């Protein structure tokens, strides 16, 4: 029974990660009608928070137990290899995306394709741009969350070392780093374009560490529901929904009026964003949605997508780039957008299935 419960929880994590990956794909083709159906339109957080949080939970489940049991060497090396793999994916994705946009700009004679999201410097100063992409100091728009993940993975051994002393100590230190970074304006710089990382690692590590903490104590945190906390979370979600939708479209200008007063910075993981996501995660986890949705036909495909998140994310990023090109060159009608998004989601599943089959073949013993 214990093994079955563990597998169910892992399946649930894969399922929600699959939803996150599909949401990221849809949101990274800005302007399509399906973008307005993702949860970023009903609250203060979006798929980025879920991506980082679930990454922390998954890292804890994959490496935490062995590290905390006094065998840090093996998980540390595994984390380093994983970070190196993701680094290679990030560089490759960035270069392929540049090639796609440059080719499209030439074919369609449209320099506007290179004018946004840090793509112009690749043409104006290609040598520096190439060095910066390899050094992660220049990140194209919509291709900037993997560098954050690389930094978090490299920091994980130190984070788990704190957790080995006391997991609450780890969380307190992480919170202090978050507050210090927010107070002092600490972030990693970009080059050659002056600026800062879009996802500030010193701030976003806090959500990653919360995910790690949850992953290390998954059995305990999932057992009981605090009704008062649950009610508070519902109030936070309802208030966020009310504000973002301009009072259910009854108070025009409400969202624009309060936006400046709320701490919703995506770069620095604004406190309002963080609280909204944590409230959302708590409510979802204690409503039993995972068990309910496990009976639906989309559960298994989304689990498969979430289980092979890196190749699916890579494919989705390039599909998003193609979608951005299509949107820019010839804004599609509704049916075209539906076909674009639908085909993209199907390709997500096909990529995941291909990698699942390859993994299964490798696991089979070779015949003499």
XYZ file of N, CA, C and O in Angstrom, residues 62-200:
556
model
N 13.668 13.122 -5.541
C 14.685 12.388 -6.288
C 16.012 12.272 -5.533
O 16.681 11.237 -5.607
N 16.388 13.324 -4.820
C 17.733 13.360 -4.233
C 17.752 13.570 -2.715
O 18.780 13.334 -2.086
N 16.641 14.027 -2.150
C 16.660 14.443 -0.757
C 16.954 13.338 0.234
O 17.792 13.505 1.125
N 16.282 12.196 0.099
C 16.427 11.133 1.094
C 17.863 10.634 1.180
O 18.414 10.484 2.278
N 18.487 10.406 0.024
C 19.862 9.889 0.048
C 20.824 10.932 0.611
O 21.736 10.611 1.371
N 20.604 12.198 0.245
C 21.477 13.263 0.745
C 21.358 13.375 2.265
O 22.364 13.450 2.978
N 20.133 13.366 2.773
C 19.922 13.545 4.198
C 20.341 12.321 5.004
O 20.578 12.414 6.213
N 20.442 11.163 4.345
C 20.852 9.949 5.059
C 22.364 9.835 5.196
O 22.861 8.837 5.731
N 23.087 10.834 4.722
C 24.536 10.842 4.889
C 25.303 10.373 3.679
O 26.478 10.011 3.794
N 24.685 10.369 2.502
C 25.369 10.002 1.265
C 25.269 11.153 0.262
O 24.608 11.033 -0.771
N 25.933 12.277 0.552
C 25.779 13.448 -0.315
C 26.505 13.345 -1.657
O 26.156 14.049 -2.600
N 27.493 12.480 -1.744
C 28.313 12.430 -2.955
C 27.531 12.091 -4.210
O 27.591 12.800 -5.221
N 26.774 10.994 -4.165
C 26.038 10.534 -5.346
C 24.992 11.544 -5.809
O 24.960 11.896 -6.994
N 24.129 12.046 -4.920
C 23.153 13.038 -5.382
C 23.795 14.337 -5.851
O 23.286 14.981 -6.783
N 24.894 14.740 -5.241
C 25.573 15.968 -5.679
C 26.081 15.819 -7.102
O 25.934 16.730 -7.936
N 26.683 14.668 -7.401
C 27.158 14.435 -8.769
C 25.986 14.369 -9.744
O 26.066 14.892 -10.869
N 24.884 13.729 -9.320
C 23.707 13.639 -10.185
C 23.125 15.021 -10.460
O 22.717 15.325 -11.585
N 23.089 15.867 -9.449
C 22.594 17.232 -9.625
C 23.498 18.012 -10.572
O 23.015 18.790 -11.396
N 24.798 17.810 -10.452
C 25.727 18.486 -11.355
C 25.531 18.050 -12.789
O 25.539 18.877 -13.721
N 25.343 16.737 -13.007
C 25.102 16.235 -14.362
C 23.798 16.781 -14.921
O 23.707 17.137 -16.100
N 22.777 16.848 -14.065
C 21.484 17.373 -14.511
C 21.597 18.846 -14.892
O 21.047 19.278 -15.906
N 22.308 19.595 -14.073
C 22.510 21.015 -14.379
C 23.263 21.190 -15.692
O 22.941 22.079 -16.501
N 24.265 20.340 -15.929
C 25.026 20.418 -17.171
C 24.147 20.077 -18.368
O 24.234 20.732 -19.427
N 23.287 19.081 -18.230
C 22.363 18.728 -19.311
C 21.430 19.889 -19.630
O 21.212 20.236 -20.799
N 20.876 20.496 -18.590
C 19.948 21.606 -18.799
C 20.683 22.808 -19.403
O 20.122 23.533 -20.238
N 21.935 23.013 -18.995
C 22.737 24.081 -19.595
C 22.880 23.856 -21.101
O 22.706 24.789 -21.905
N 23.193 22.640 -21.498
C 23.309 22.334 -22.922
C 22.013 22.573 -23.658
O 21.998 23.112 -24.777
N 20.890 22.197 -23.035
C 19.575 22.423 -23.642
C 19.310 23.917 -23.789
O 18.817 24.386 -24.822
N 19.639 24.695 -22.749
C 19.407 26.143 -22.792
C 20.175 26.801 -23.936
O 19.623 27.610 -24.694
N 21.449 26.469 -24.060
C 22.272 27.066 -25.128
C 21.748 26.643 -26.489
O 21.604 27.469 -27.403
N 21.443 25.362 -26.637
C 20.945 24.871 -27.927
C 19.615 25.530 -28.288
O 19.415 25.962 -29.431
N 18.706 25.624 -27.326
C 17.420 26.257 -27.586
C 17.588 27.708 -28.010
O 16.928 28.183 -28.944
N 18.460 28.427 -27.323
C 18.675 29.842 -27.634
C 19.211 30.008 -29.054
O 18.740 30.867 -29.812
N 20.183 29.178 -29.432
C 20.782 29.290 -30.768
C 19.784 28.892 -31.850
O 19.714 29.530 -32.909
N 19.012 27.840 -31.602
C 18.006 27.425 -32.590
C 16.930 28.498 -32.731
O 16.481 28.812 -33.847
N 16.517 29.092 -31.599
C 15.508 30.157 -31.648
C 16.018 31.350 -32.446
O 15.297 31.929 -33.264
N 17.270 31.724 -32.226
C 17.869 32.820 -32.991
C 17.846 32.493 -34.477
O 17.479 33.338 -35.312
N 18.234 31.266 -34.813
C 18.240 30.855 -36.221
C 16.839 30.933 -36.816
O 16.651 31.368 -37.963
N 15.826 30.513 -36.053
C 14.447 30.565 -36.542
C 14.009 31.991 -36.829
O 13.434 32.282 -37.891
N 14.272 32.893 -35.892
C 13.827 34.279 -36.065
C 14.612 34.997 -37.157
O 14.045 35.787 -37.919
N 15.916 34.730 -37.244
C 16.718 35.355 -38.310
C 16.256 34.853 -39.668
O 16.094 35.636 -40.617
N 16.039 33.545 -39.782
C 15.563 32.979 -41.048
C 14.209 33.564 -41.432
O 13.978 33.936 -42.587
N 13.304 33.654 -40.450
C 11.977 34.223 -40.729
C 12.075 35.681 -41.141
O 11.351 36.135 -42.042
N 12.978 36.432 -40.499
C 13.144 37.845 -40.850
C 13.626 38.009 -42.284
O 13.205 38.929 -43.006
N 14.495 37.089 -42.707
C 15.008 37.154 -44.087
C 13.933 36.716 -45.074
O 13.689 37.387 -46.086
N 13.272 35.607 -44.788
C 12.271 35.066 -45.707
C 11.108 36.038 -45.894
O 10.635 36.278 -47.019
N 10.644 36.629 -44.795
C 9.481 37.518 -44.855
C 9.867 38.993 -44.954
O 8.991 39.856 -44.956
N 11.188 39.242 -45.028
C 11.689 40.623 -45.135
C 11.061 41.503 -44.060
O 10.498 42.575 -44.333
N 11.155 41.054 -42.831
C 10.509 41.746 -41.713
C 11.486 41.825 -40.547
O 11.645 40.862 -39.783
N 12.153 42.971 -40.398
C 13.124 43.140 -39.320
C 12.453 43.239 -37.954
O 13.115 43.144 -36.919
N 11.136 43.444 -37.958
C 10.425 43.506 -36.691
C 10.520 42.223 -35.889
O 10.373 42.244 -34.666
N 10.777 41.111 -36.564
C 10.931 39.830 -35.874
C 12.162 39.801 -34.979
O 12.259 38.959 -34.082
N 13.117 40.698 -35.229
C 14.353 40.712 -34.451
C 14.405 41.871 -33.466
O 15.398 42.053 -32.764
N 13.346 42.658 -33.407
C 13.392 43.903 -32.642
C 13.097 43.722 -31.160
O 13.379 44.626 -30.372
N 12.552 42.586 -30.763
C 12.111 42.423 -29.384
C 12.790 41.252 -28.695
O 13.425 40.417 -29.335
N 12.652 41.257 -27.371
C 13.063 40.133 -26.516
C 14.551 39.787 -26.649
O 14.941 38.628 -26.560
N 15.385 40.809 -26.880
C 16.829 40.604 -26.887
C 17.375 39.939 -28.120
O 18.528 39.481 -28.123
N 16.570 39.862 -29.195
C 17.046 39.190 -30.406
C 17.869 40.105 -31.301
O 18.653 39.620 -32.127
N 17.704 41.428 -31.171
C 18.367 42.356 -32.080
C 19.884 42.336 -31.937
O 20.616 42.475 -32.917
N 20.381 42.124 -30.714
C 21.825 42.152 -30.507
C 22.528 40.996 -31.199
O 23.713 41.068 -31.516
N 21.811 39.931 -31.462
C 22.398 38.789 -32.160
C 22.817 39.196 -33.570
O 23.784 38.666 -34.129
N 22.108 40.158 -34.137
C 22.434 40.650 -35.475
C 23.448 41.784 -35.409
O 24.397 41.838 -36.188
N 23.269 42.705 -34.456
C 24.138 43.877 -34.379
C 25.513 43.565 -33.802
O 26.499 44.207 -34.157
N 25.588 42.580 -32.904
C 26.867 42.233 -32.282
C 26.904 40.722 -32.043
O 26.848 40.252 -30.910
N 27.003 39.933 -33.127
C 26.852 38.474 -33.006
C 27.902 37.796 -32.139
O 27.596 36.820 -31.457
N 29.150 38.276 -32.155
C 30.202 37.623 -31.378
C 29.918 37.748 -29.885
O 29.938 36.765 -29.136
N 29.650 38.978 -29.454
C 29.336 39.171 -28.037
C 28.051 38.442 -27.654
O 27.939 37.875 -26.563
N 27.082 38.483 -28.539
C 25.817 37.810 -28.252
C 26.033 36.311 -28.060
O 25.460 35.705 -27.139
N 26.846 35.698 -28.924
C 27.117 34.268 -28.805
C 27.813 33.946 -27.489
O 27.439 33.002 -26.777
N 28.831 34.756 -27.144
C 29.532 34.544 -25.877
C 28.586 34.704 -24.690
O 28.646 33.953 -23.715
N 27.695 35.693 -24.788
C 26.762 35.956 -23.691
C 25.727 34.844 -23.550
O 25.360 34.466 -22.437
N 25.268 34.314 -24.673
C 24.306 33.200 -24.616
C 24.961 31.980 -23.975
O 24.365 31.310 -23.128
N 26.192 31.690 -24.376
C 26.925 30.557 -23.790
C 27.180 30.786 -22.304
O 27.136 29.856 -21.496
N 27.425 32.053 -21.939
C 27.680 32.379 -20.541
C 26.432 32.652 -19.728
O 26.529 33.014 -18.547
N 25.259 32.510 -20.349
C 23.954 32.724 -19.703
C 23.729 34.163 -19.260
O 22.795 34.454 -18.501
N 24.566 35.081 -19.719
C 24.396 36.481 -19.330
C 23.483 37.240 -20.289
O 23.138 38.389 -20.034
N 23.103 36.602 -21.399
C 22.090 37.177 -22.287
C 21.050 36.091 -22.548
O 21.370 35.027 -23.085
N 19.831 36.391 -22.151
C 18.759 35.410 -22.256
C 17.623 35.995 -23.078
O 17.112 37.072 -22.768
N 17.256 35.287 -24.123
C 16.159 35.730 -24.967
C 14.846 35.691 -24.195
O 14.656 34.855 -23.314
N 13.948 36.587 -24.544
C 12.622 36.554 -23.955
C 11.946 35.220 -24.225
O 12.054 34.682 -25.333
N 11.280 34.673 -23.229
C 10.604 33.378 -23.276
C 11.587 32.201 -23.224
O 11.174 31.045 -23.299
N 12.883 32.489 -23.121
C 13.892 31.432 -23.000
C 14.769 31.718 -21.778
O 15.987 31.571 -21.831
N 14.134 32.105 -20.667
C 14.930 32.567 -19.536
C 14.630 31.884 -18.207
O 15.143 32.313 -17.172
N 13.845 30.809 -18.223
C 13.585 30.134 -16.947
C 14.575 28.997 -16.673
O 14.875 28.691 -15.527
N 15.133 28.392 -17.721
C 16.112 27.320 -17.494
C 17.388 27.819 -16.827
O 17.956 27.105 -15.985
N 17.906 29.027 -17.165
C 19.070 29.526 -16.405
C 18.803 29.601 -14.900
O 19.674 29.292 -14.094
N 17.594 30.033 -14.535
C 17.225 30.034 -13.116
C 17.305 28.623 -12.550
O 17.865 28.406 -11.462
N 16.767 27.652 -13.278
C 16.748 26.265 -12.805
C 18.165 25.720 -12.655
O 18.468 24.979 -11.702
N 19.058 26.095 -13.560
C 20.454 25.660 -13.470
C 21.083 26.149 -12.172
O 21.737 25.392 -11.439
N 20.896 27.432 -11.872
C 21.448 28.000 -10.639
C 20.869 27.297 -9.417
O 21.583 26.978 -8.456
N 19.567 27.039 -9.442
C 18.921 26.383 -8.301
C 19.454 24.962 -8.101
O 19.670 24.530 -6.961
N 19.664 24.236 -9.188
C 20.204 22.879 -9.072
C 21.624 22.899 -8.504
O 21.984 22.057 -7.665
N 22.437 23.855 -8.954
C 23.809 23.952 -8.449
C 23.835 24.342 -6.978
O 24.764 23.981 -6.248
N 22.807 25.073 -6.544
C 22.743 25.479 -5.136
C 22.117 24.408 -4.253
O 22.216 24.487 -3.017
N 21.489 23.405 -4.855
C 20.753 22.400 -4.082
C 21.603 21.653 -3.054
O 21.128 21.419 -1.922
N 22.850 21.236 -3.358
C 23.642 20.556 -2.311
C 23.796 21.408 -1.055
O 23.695 20.882 0.065
N 24.043 22.715 -1.216
C 24.168 23.590 -0.046
C 22.835 23.709 0.680
O 22.780 23.723 1.925
N 21.739 23.780 -0.089
C 20.408 23.872 0.513
C 20.087 22.606 1.301
O 19.591 22.654 2.433
N 20.389 21.448 0.698
C 20.129 20.180 1.389
C 21.053 19.989 2.594
O 20.682 19.311 3.558
N 22.252 20.566 2.536
C 23.143 20.499 3.699
C 22.524 21.223 4.883
O 22.615 20.761 6.035
N 21.866 22.348 4.617
C 21.146 23.044 5.680
C 19.965 22.215 6.158
O 19.691 22.127 7.361
N 19.259 21.602 5.207
C 18.106 20.780 5.561
C 18.534 19.571 6.392
O 17.753 19.084 7.230
N 19.718 19.081 6.151
C 20.211 17.939 6.937
C 20.385 18.326 8.404
O 20.154 17.508 9.307
N 20.773 19.589 8.643
C 20.846 20.076 10.025
C 19.436 20.231 10.583
O 19.106 19.738 11.654
N 18.605 20.947 9.814
C 17.215 21.144 10.205
C 16.484 21.749 9.010
O 16.897 22.778 8.481
N 15.406 21.119 8.587
C 14.708 21.587 7.399
C 14.065 22.962 7.624
O 13.952 23.760 6.697
N 13.668 23.232 8.879
C 13.121 24.561 9.168
C 14.219 25.618 9.115
O 13.968 26.755 8.693
N 15.418 25.251 9.517
C 16.552 26.166 9.397
C 16.795 26.503 7.928
O 17.044 27.664 7.573
N 16.735 25.498 7.073
C 16.895 25.721 5.633
C 15.866 26.726 5.127
O 16.191 27.650 4.374
N 14.636 26.570 5.562
C 13.563 27.453 5.108
C 13.759 28.872 5.640
O 13.528 29.852 4.915
N 14.214 28.998 6.872
C 14.451 30.324 7.459
C 15.578 31.046 6.738
O 15.470 32.233 6.402
N 16.680 30.331 6.478
C 17.806 30.934 5.761
C 17.373 31.363 4.366
O 17.725 32.448 3.885
N 16.585 30.513 3.700
C 16.084 30.846 2.362
C 15.223 32.107 2.401
O 15.337 32.978 1.536
N 14.361 32.221 3.428
C 13.508 33.400 3.568
C 14.351 34.650 3.802
O 14.055 35.728 3.257
N 15.412 34.516 4.589
C 16.289 35.654 4.845
C 17.010 36.096 3.573
O 17.192 37.300 3.338
N 17.421 35.128 2.753
C 18.053 35.473 1.467
C 17.055 36.213 0.579
O 17.397 37.207 -0.075
N 15.817 35.733 0.570
C 14.753 36.378 -0.218
C 14.550 37.823 0.225
O 14.554 38.747 -0.587
N 14.407 38.016 1.533
C 14.192 39.365 2.063
C 15.407 40.248 1.792
O 15.270 41.408 1.387
N 16.592 39.685 1.996
C 17.814 40.461 1.748
C 17.953 40.871 0.297
O 18.325 42.005 -0.008
N 17.648 39.931 -0.613
C 17.740 40.237 -2.043
C 16.727 41.305 -2.438
O 17.033 42.219 -3.226
N 15.510 41.200 -1.910
C 14.477 42.184 -2.215
C 14.841 43.551 -1.648
O 14.644 44.592 -2.286
N 15.402 43.562 -0.437
C 15.735 44.825 0.226
C 16.925 45.509 -0.436
O 16.906 46.723 -0.658
N 17.954 44.718 -0.763
C 19.189 45.289 -1.317
C 19.169 45.376 -2.838
O 20.108 45.906 -3.443
N 18.120 44.851 -3.471
C 18.067 44.863 -4.933
C 19.107 43.955 -5.563
O 19.643 44.264 -6.639
N 19.380 42.832 -4.915
C 20.409 41.909 -5.396
C 19.868 41.019 -6.507
O 18.812 40.418 -6.377
N 20.608 40.963 -7.618
C 20.255 40.115 -8.749
C 21.522 39.873 -9.556
O 22.544 40.529 -9.341
N 21.482 38.933 -10.479
C 22.620 38.687 -11.365
C 22.530 39.620 -12.562
O 21.449 39.824 -13.122
N 23.681 40.197 -12.986
C 23.653 41.151 -14.102
C 23.618 40.450 -15.455
O 24.027 39.296 -15.588
N 23.115 41.165 -16.453
C 23.170 40.686 -17.834
C 24.267 41.429 -18.578
O 24.715 42.508 -18.171
N 24.703 40.842 -19.683
C 25.770 41.409 -20.519
C 25.624 40.822 -21.920
O 25.223 39.664 -22.052
N 25.887 41.556 -22.956
C 26.377 42.942 -23.056
C 25.285 43.990 -22.899
O 25.595 45.165 -22.756
N 24.018 43.574 -22.940
C 22.934 44.521 -22.673
C 22.827 44.696 -21.166
O 22.644 43.723 -20.435
N 22.968 45.930 -20.689
C 22.923 46.168 -19.257
C 21.527 45.882 -18.707
O 20.530 46.275 -19.279
N 21.517 45.191 -17.606
C 20.249 44.851 -16.978
C 20.450 43.757 -15.958
O 21.557 43.547 -15.450
N 19.379 43.040 -15.636
C 19.409 41.965 -14.645
C 18.660 40.759 -15.181
O 17.877 40.867 -16.120
N 18.898 39.607 -14.569
C 18.190 38.385 -14.972
C 16.687 38.598 -14.811
O 16.234 39.191 -13.817
N 15.925 38.088 -15.768
C 14.471 38.228 -15.696
C 13.917 37.496 -14.480
O 13.006 37.979 -13.801
N 14.459 36.305 -14.187
C 14.100 35.567 -12.976
C 15.264 35.688 -11.999
O 16.311 35.072 -12.191
N 15.080 36.486 -10.975
C 16.124 36.729 -9.986
C 16.340 35.471 -9.136
O 15.468 35.105 -8.340
